[in-house]
Tab-separated table of C-alpha atoms and ligand atoms in Angstrom:
chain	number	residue	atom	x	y	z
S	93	UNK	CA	36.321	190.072	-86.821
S	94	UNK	CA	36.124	188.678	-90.427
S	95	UNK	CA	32.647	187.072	-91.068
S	96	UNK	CA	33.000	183.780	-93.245
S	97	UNK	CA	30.305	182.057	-94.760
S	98	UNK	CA	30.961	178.463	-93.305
S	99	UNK	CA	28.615	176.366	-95.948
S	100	UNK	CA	25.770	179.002	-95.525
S	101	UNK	CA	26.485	179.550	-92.027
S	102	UNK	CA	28.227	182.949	-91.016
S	103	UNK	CA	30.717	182.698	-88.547
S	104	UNK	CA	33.078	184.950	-86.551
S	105	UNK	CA	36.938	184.223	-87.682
S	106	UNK	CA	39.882	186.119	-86.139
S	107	UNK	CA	42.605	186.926	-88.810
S	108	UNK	CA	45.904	187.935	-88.624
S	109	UNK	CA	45.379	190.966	-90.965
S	110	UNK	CA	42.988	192.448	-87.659
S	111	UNK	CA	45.455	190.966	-85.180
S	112	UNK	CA	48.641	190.812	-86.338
S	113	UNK	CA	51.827	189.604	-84.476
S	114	UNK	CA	52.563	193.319	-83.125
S	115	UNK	CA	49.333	193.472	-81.712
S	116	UNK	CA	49.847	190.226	-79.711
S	117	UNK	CA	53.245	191.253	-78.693
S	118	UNK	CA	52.778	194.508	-77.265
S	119	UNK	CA	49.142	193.003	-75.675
S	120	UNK	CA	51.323	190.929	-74.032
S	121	UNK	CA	54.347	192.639	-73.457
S	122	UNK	CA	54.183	192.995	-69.403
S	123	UNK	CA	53.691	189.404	-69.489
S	124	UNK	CA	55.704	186.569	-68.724
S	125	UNK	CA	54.152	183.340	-70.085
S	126	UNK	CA	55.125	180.361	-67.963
S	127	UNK	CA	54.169	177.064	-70.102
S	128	UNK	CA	53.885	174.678	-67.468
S	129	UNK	CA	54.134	171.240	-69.205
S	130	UNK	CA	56.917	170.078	-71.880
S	131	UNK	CA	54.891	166.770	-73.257
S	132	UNK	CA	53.582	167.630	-76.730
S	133	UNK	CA	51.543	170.795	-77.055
S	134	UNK	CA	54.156	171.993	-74.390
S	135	UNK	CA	57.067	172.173	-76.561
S	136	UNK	CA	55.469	173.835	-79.974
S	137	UNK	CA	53.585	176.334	-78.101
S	138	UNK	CA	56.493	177.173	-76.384
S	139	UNK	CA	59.443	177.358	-78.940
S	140	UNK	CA	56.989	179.175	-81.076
S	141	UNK	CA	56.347	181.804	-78.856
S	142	UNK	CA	59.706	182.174	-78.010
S	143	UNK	CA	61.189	182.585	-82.055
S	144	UNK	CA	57.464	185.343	-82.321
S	145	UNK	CA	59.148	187.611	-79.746
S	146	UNK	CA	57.624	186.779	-76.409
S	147	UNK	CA	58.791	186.477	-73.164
S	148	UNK	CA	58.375	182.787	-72.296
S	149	UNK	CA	59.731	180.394	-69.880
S	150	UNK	CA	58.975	176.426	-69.356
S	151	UNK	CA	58.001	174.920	-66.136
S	152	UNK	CA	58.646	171.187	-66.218
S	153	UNK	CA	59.643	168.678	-63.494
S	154	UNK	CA	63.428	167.379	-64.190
S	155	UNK	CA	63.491	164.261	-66.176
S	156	UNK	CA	63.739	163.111	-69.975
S	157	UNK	CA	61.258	165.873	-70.865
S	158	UNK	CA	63.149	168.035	-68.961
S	159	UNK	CA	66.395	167.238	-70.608
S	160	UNK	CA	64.611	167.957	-73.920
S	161	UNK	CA	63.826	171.071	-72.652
S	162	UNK	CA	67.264	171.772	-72.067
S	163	UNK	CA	68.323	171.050	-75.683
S	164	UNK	CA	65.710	172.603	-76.830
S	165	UNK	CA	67.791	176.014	-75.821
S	166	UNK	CA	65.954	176.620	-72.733
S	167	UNK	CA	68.270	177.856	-69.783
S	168	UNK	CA	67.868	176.175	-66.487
S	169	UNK	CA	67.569	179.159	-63.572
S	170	UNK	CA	67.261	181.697	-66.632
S	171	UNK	CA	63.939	180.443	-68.809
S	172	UNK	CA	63.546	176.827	-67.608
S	173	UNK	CA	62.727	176.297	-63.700
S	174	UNK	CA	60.837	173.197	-61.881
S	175	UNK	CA	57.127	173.694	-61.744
S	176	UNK	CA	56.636	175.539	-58.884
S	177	UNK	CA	59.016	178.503	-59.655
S	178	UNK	CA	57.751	178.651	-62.949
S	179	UNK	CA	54.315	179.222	-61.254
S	180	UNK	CA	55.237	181.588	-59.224
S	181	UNK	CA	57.257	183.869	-61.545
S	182	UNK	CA	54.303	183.448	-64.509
S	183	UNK	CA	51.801	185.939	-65.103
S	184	UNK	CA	50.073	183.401	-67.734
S	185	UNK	CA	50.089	180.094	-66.518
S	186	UNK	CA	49.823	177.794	-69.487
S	187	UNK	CA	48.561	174.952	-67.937
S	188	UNK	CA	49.779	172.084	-70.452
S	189	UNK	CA	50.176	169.149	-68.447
S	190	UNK	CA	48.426	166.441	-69.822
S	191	UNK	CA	44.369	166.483	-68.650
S	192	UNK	CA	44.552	163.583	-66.371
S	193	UNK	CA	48.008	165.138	-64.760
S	194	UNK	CA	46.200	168.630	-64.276
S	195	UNK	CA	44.017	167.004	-61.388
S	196	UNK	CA	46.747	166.135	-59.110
S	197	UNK	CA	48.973	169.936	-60.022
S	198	UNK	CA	45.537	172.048	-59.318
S	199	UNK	CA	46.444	172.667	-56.172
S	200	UNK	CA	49.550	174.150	-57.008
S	201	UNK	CA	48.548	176.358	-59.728
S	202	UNK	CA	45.611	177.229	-57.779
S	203	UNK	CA	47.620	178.869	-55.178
S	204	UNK	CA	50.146	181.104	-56.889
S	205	UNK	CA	46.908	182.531	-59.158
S	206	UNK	CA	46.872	185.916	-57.395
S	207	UNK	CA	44.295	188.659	-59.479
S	208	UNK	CA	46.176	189.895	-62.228
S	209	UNK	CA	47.383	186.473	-63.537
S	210	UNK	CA	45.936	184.699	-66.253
S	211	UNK	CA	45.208	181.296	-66.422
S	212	UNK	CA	45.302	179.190	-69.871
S	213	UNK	CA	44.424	176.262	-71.262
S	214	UNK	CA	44.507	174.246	-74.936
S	215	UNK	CA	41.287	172.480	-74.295
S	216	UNK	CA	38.273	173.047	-71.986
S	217	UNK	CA	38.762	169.215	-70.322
S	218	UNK	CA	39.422	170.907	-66.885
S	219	UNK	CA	37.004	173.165	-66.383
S	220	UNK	CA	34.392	171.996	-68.066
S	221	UNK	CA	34.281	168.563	-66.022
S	222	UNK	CA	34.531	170.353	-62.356
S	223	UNK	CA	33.313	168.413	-60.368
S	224	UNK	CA	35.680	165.513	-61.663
S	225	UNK	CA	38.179	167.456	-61.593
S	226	UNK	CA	38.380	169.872	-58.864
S	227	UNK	CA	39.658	172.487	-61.041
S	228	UNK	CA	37.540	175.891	-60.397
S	229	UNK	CA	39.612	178.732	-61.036
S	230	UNK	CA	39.607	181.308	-58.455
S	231	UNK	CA	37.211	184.086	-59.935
S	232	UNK	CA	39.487	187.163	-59.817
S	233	UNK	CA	42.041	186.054	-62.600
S	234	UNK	CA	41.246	185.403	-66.731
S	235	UNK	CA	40.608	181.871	-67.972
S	236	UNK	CA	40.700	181.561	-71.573
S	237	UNK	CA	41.697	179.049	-73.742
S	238	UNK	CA	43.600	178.238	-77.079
S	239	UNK	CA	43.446	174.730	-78.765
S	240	UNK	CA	44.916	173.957	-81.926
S	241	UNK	CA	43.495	172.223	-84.136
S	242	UNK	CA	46.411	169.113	-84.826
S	243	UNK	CA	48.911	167.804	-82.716
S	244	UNK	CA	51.882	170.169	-81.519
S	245	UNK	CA	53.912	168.438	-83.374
S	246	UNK	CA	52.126	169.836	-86.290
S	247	UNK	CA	51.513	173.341	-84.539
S	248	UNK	CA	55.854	173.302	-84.593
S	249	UNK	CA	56.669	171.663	-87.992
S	250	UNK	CA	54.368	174.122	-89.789
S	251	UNK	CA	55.387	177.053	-88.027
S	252	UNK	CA	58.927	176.290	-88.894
S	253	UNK	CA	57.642	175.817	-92.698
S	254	UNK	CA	56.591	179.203	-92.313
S	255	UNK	CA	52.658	177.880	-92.120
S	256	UNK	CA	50.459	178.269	-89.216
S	257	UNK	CA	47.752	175.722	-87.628
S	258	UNK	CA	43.912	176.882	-87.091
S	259	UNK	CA	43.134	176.739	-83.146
S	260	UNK	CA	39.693	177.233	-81.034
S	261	UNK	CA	40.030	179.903	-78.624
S	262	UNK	CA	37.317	180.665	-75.728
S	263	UNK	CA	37.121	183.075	-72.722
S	264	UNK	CA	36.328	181.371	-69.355
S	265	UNK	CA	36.200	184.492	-67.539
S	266	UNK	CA	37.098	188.194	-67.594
S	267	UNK	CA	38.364	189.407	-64.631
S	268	UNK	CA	40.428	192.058	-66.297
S	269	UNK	CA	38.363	193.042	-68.692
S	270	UNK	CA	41.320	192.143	-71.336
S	271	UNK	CA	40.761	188.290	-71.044
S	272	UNK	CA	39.703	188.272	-75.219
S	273	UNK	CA	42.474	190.234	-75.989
S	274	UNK	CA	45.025	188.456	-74.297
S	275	UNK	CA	43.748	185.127	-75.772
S	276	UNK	CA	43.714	185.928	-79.199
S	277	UNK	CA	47.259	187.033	-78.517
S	278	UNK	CA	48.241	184.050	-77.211
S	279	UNK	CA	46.742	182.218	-80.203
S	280	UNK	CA	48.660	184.527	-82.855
S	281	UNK	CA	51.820	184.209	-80.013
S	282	UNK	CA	51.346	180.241	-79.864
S	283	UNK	CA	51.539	180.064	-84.288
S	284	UNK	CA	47.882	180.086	-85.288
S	285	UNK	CA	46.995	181.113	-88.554
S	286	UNK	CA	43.154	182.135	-87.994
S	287	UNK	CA	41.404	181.696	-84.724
S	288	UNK	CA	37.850	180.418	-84.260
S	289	UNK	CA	35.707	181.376	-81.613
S	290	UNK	CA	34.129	178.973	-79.148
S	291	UNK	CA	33.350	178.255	-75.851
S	292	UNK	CA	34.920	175.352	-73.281
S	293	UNK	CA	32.219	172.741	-73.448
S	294	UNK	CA	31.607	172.964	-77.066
S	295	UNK	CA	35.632	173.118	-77.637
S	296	UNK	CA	35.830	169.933	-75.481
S	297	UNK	CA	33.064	168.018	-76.510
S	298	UNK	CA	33.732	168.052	-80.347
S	299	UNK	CA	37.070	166.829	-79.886
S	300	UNK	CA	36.958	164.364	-77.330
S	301	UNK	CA	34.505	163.296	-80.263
S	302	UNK	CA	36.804	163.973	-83.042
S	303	UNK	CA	39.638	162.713	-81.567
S	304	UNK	CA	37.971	159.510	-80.685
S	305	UNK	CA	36.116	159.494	-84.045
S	306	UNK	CA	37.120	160.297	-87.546
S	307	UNK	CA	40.571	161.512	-86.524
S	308	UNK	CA	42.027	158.574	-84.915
S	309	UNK	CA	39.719	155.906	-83.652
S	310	UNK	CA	37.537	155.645	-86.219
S	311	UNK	CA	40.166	155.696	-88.900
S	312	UNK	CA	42.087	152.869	-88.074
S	313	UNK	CA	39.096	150.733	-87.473
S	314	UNK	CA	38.087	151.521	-90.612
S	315	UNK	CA	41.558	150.790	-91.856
S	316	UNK	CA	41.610	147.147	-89.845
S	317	UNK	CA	38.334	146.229	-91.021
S	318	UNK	CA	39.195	146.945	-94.776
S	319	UNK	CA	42.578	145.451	-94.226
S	320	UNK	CA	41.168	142.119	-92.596
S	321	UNK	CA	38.743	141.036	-95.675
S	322	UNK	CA	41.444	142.078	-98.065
S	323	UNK	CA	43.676	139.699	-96.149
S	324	UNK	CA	40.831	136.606	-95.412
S	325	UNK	CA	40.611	136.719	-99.206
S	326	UNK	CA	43.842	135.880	-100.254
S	327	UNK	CA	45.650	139.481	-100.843
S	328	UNK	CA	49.537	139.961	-99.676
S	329	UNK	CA	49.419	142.230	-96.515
S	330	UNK	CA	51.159	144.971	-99.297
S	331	UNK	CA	48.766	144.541	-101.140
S	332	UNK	CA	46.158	145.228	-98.387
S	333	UNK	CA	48.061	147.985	-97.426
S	334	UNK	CA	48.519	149.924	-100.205
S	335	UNK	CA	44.962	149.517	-101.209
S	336	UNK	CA	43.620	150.774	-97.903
S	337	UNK	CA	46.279	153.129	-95.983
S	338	UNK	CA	49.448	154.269	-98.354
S	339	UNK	CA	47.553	154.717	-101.030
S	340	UNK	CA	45.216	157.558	-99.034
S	341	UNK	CA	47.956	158.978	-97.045
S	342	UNK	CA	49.975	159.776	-100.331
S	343	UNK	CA	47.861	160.269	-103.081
S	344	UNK	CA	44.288	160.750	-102.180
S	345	UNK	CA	44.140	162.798	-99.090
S	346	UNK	CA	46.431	165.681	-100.443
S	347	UNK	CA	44.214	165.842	-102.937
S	348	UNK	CA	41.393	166.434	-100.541
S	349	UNK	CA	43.237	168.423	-98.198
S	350	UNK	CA	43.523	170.879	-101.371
S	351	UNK	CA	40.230	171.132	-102.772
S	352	UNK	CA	37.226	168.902	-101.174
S	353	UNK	CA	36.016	165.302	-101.779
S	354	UNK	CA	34.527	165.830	-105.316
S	355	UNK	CA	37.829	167.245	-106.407
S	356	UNK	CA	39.809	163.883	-105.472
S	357	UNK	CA	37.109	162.019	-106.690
S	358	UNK	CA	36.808	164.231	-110.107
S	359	UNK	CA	40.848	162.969	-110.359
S	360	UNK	CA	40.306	159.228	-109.962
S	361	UNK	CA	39.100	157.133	-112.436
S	362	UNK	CA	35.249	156.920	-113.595
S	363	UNK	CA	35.314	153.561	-112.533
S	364	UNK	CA	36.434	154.356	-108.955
S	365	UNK	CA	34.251	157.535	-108.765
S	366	UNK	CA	30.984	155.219	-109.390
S	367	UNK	CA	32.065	153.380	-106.727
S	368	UNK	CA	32.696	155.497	-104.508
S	369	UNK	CA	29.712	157.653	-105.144
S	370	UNK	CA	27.512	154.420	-104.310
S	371	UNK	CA	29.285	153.554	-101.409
S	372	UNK	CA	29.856	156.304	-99.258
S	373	UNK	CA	26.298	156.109	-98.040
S	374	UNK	CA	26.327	152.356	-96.698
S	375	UNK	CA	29.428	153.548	-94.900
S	376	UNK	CA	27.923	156.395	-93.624
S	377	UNK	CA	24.819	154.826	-92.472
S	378	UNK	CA	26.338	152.093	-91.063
S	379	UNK	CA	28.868	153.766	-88.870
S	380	UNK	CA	26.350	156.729	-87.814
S	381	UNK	CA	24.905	154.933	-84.787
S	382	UNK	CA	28.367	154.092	-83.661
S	383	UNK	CA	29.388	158.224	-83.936
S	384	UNK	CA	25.718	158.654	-81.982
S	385	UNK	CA	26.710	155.956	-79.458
S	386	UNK	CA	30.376	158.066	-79.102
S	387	UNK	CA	28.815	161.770	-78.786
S	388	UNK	CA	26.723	160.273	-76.256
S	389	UNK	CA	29.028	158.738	-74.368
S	390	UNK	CA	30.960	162.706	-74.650
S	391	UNK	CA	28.176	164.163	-73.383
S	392	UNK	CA	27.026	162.155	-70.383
S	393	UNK	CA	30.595	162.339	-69.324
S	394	UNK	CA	31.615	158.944	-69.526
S	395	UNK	CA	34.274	159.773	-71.699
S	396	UNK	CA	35.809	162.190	-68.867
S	397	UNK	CA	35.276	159.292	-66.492
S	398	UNK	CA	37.176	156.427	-68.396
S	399	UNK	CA	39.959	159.439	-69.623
S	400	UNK	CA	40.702	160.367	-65.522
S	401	UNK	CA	40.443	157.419	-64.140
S	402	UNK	CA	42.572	155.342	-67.012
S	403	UNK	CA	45.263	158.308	-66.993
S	404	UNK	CA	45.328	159.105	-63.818
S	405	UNK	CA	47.085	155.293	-62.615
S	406	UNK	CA	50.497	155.625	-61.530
S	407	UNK	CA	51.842	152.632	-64.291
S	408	UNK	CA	48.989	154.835	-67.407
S	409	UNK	CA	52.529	155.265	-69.600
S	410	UNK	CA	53.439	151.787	-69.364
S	411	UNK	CA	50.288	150.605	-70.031
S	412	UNK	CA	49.783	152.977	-73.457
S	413	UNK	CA	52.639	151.875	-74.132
S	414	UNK	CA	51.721	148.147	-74.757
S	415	UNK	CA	48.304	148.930	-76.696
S	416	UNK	CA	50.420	151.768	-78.834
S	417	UNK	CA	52.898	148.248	-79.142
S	418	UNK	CA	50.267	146.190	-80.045
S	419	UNK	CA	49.309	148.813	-83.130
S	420	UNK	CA	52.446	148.766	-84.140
S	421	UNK	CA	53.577	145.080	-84.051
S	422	UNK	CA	50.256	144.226	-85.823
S	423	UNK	CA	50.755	142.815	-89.502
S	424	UNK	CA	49.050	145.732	-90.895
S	425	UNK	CA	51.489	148.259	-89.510
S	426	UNK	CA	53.868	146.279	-89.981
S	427	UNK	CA	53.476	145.670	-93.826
S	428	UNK	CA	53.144	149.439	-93.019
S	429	UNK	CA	56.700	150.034	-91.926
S	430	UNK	CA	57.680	148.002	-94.964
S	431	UNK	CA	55.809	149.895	-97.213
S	432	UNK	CA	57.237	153.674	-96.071
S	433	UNK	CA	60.807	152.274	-96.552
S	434	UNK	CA	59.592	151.858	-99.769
S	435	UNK	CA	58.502	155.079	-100.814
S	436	UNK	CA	61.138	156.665	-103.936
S	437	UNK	CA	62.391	159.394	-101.629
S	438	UNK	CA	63.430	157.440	-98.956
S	439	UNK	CA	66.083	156.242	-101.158
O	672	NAD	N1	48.886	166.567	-77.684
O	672	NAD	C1	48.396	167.511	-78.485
O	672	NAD	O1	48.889	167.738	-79.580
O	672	NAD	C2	47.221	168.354	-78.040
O	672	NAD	C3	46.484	169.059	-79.013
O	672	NAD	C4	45.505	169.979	-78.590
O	672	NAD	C5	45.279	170.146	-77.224
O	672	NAD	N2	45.987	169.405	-76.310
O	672	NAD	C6	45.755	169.659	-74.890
O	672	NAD	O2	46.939	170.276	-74.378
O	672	NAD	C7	47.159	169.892	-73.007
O	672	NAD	C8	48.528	169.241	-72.864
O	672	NAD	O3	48.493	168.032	-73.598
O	672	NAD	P1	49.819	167.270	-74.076
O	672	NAD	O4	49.346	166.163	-74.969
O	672	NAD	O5	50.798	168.237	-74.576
O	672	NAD	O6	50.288	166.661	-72.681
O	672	NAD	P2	51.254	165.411	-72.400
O	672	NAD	O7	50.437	164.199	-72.133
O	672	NAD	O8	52.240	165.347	-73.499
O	672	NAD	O9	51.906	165.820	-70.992
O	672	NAD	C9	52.502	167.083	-70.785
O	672	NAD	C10	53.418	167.101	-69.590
O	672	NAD	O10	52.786	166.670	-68.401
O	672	NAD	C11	53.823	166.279	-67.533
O	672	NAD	N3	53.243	165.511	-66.422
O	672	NAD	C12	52.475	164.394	-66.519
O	672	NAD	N4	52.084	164.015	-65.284
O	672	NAD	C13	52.598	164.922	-64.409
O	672	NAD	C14	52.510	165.099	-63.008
O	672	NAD	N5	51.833	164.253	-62.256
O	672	NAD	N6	53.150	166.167	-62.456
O	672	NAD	C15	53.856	167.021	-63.215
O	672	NAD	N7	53.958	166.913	-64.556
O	672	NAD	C16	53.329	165.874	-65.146
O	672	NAD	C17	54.760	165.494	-68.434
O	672	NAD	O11	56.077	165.492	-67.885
O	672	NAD	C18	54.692	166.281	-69.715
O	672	NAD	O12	55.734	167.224	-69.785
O	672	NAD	C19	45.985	168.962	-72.673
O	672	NAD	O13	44.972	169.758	-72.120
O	672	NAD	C20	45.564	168.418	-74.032
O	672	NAD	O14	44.234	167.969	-74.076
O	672	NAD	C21	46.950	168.529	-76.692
O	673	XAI	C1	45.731	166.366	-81.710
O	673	XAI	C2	44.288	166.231	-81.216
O	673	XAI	C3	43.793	164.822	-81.434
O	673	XAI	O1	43.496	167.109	-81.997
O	673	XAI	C4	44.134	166.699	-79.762
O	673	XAI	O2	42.782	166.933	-79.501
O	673	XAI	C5	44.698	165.786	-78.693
O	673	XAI	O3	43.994	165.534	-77.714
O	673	XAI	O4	45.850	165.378	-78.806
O	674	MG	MG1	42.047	166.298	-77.711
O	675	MG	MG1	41.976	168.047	-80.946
């Protein structure tokens, strides 16, 4: 494994130079990968597998998703099959239903994991909250994990770019004595680029935090907050938006996403760099008891709690589906909307 100096800490990274695609496919190539789940991580994991060389087939209860599937180019009977004949023909059982969804399937799964099967995951939700969910696998089979790092959405568009997306991997347990192996070749398999090693409680506790903090929660309250006093004080709502989403997603963030914060700031004006250089700490301090009141709520497991009990009701899709509504119909995103029809290449 390559040894990277994360910000003068050393870390283990697993790169495709040491593990490269051949590898993976001939680690794997007794396998059949059944990818149980055809919701978001479902699809990209799968189609990318399929267009690396292995043999892959989706397991997906017949619906809309289903019918996706289906036009997606997998073959009903041939490499698309309800859930429970995926199961059984599987000898990895990707287990990418959503975590919530995984509860009520354990039972399934649970029974058609004979030794010699693997079991896999993309985040360590399941097992690592047991005894909410039930799920303990039985101990003569491999448990390992893979998460990517970005939605699967991302994991597909950048392996079709001809990119790959960072993921987490961790090994549960080693039955066969391969377990490490066989997850690293699923994470080259599934379109990561390099591969860092964790383990399931870390891997689920820093993103339920990330997820619900700088990533997505925190973002947009950010966003709203910024947006509001712009908007109190007399400015349009483009206005306001440029000045506190379009102009980041377009200009600004690249910019870090290339080379760091100093480098975006080192291309902005003098003017905005004092700023900014005075005011990141206010934010920071300001919004670092709300990150402490979110890791604790992670790590005492009330985060598991609301996330089970919310997803698990019977009408959870209609009811995301109004606050995701509510989002959207706001001013901001809709001045939003406005604003991407806008951009020069759109037209
Ligand atoms: N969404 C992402 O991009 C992302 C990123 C990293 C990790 N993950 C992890 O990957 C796993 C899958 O997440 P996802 O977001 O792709 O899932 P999802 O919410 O999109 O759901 C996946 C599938 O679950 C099926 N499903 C839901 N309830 C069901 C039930 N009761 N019985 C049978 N099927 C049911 C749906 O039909 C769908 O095909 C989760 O562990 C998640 O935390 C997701
Ligand atoms: C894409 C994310 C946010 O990284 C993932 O963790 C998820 O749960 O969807
Ligand atoms: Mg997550
Ligand atoms: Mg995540």
């Amino acid at each position: 494994m390559a040894q990277i100096n994360f910000g003068g800490t050393v870390e283990n990274v697993v790169t495709r130079e040491e593990f490269p695609l051949e590898k993976a496919l001939d680690t794997l190539k007794n396998e059949t990968i059944a990818v149980i789940g055809y919701g978001v991580q479902g699809p990209g994991q799968s189609l990318n597998m399929r267009e690396n060389g292995f043999n892959v087939i989706v397991g997906q209860r017949k619906g809309k998703t289903y019918d996706k599937a289906v036009a997606d180019g997998w073959v009903p009977g041939e490499t698309l099959f309800e859930i429970e004949e995926a199961l059984e023909k599987g000898t990895i059982i990707c287990f990418l239903l959503s975590d919530a969804a995984q509860i009520e399937l354990w039972p399934t799964v649970k029974a058609v994991l004979k030794p010699g099967k693997s079991l896999y995951f993309s985040h360590g939700f399941g097992v690592t909250y047991k005894e909410k969910t039930g799920i303990v696998p039985p101990p003569d089979v491999d448990v390992f994990l893979v998460a990517p790092k970005g939605s699967g959405t991302s994991l597909r568009r950048l392996f079709v770019e001809g990119k790959g997306l960072n993921s987490s991997f961790a090994v549960y347990q080693d039955a066969s004595g391969n377990a490490r192996n066989k997850c690293i070749a699923m994470g080259i398999g599934v379109g990561s680029g390099y591969l860092f090693e964790t383990d399931f409680y870390k891997e689920v506790t820093s993103d339920l935090t990330g997820e619900r903090g700088t990533l997505m929660g925190a973002i947009q309250g950010i966003f709203a907050a910024q947006y509001e006093v712009l908007r109190a004080n007399g400015h349009s709502p483009s206005e306001a938006f440029n000045e506190t989403v379009e102009e980041l997603t377009q200009s600004l963030m690249p910019l870090v996403a290339e080379n760091g914060m100093d480098w975006m700031y080192a291309n902005c004006s003098t003017t905005a760099q004092r700023g900014a250089l005075d005011w990141w700490k206010p934010f920071r301090d300001a919004t670092k008891p709300v990150f402490e009141q979110l890791y604790n709520s992670v790590k005492t497991q009330e985060q598991a709690e609301i996330s089970i009990t919310r997803n698990s009701q019977p009408d959870y899709r209609e009811k995301l589906e109004v606050e995701l509504a509510e989002l959207r119909e706001s001013e901001m995103w809709q001045a939003g909307a406005a604003v991407r029809n806008l951009r020069p290449e759109r037209n």
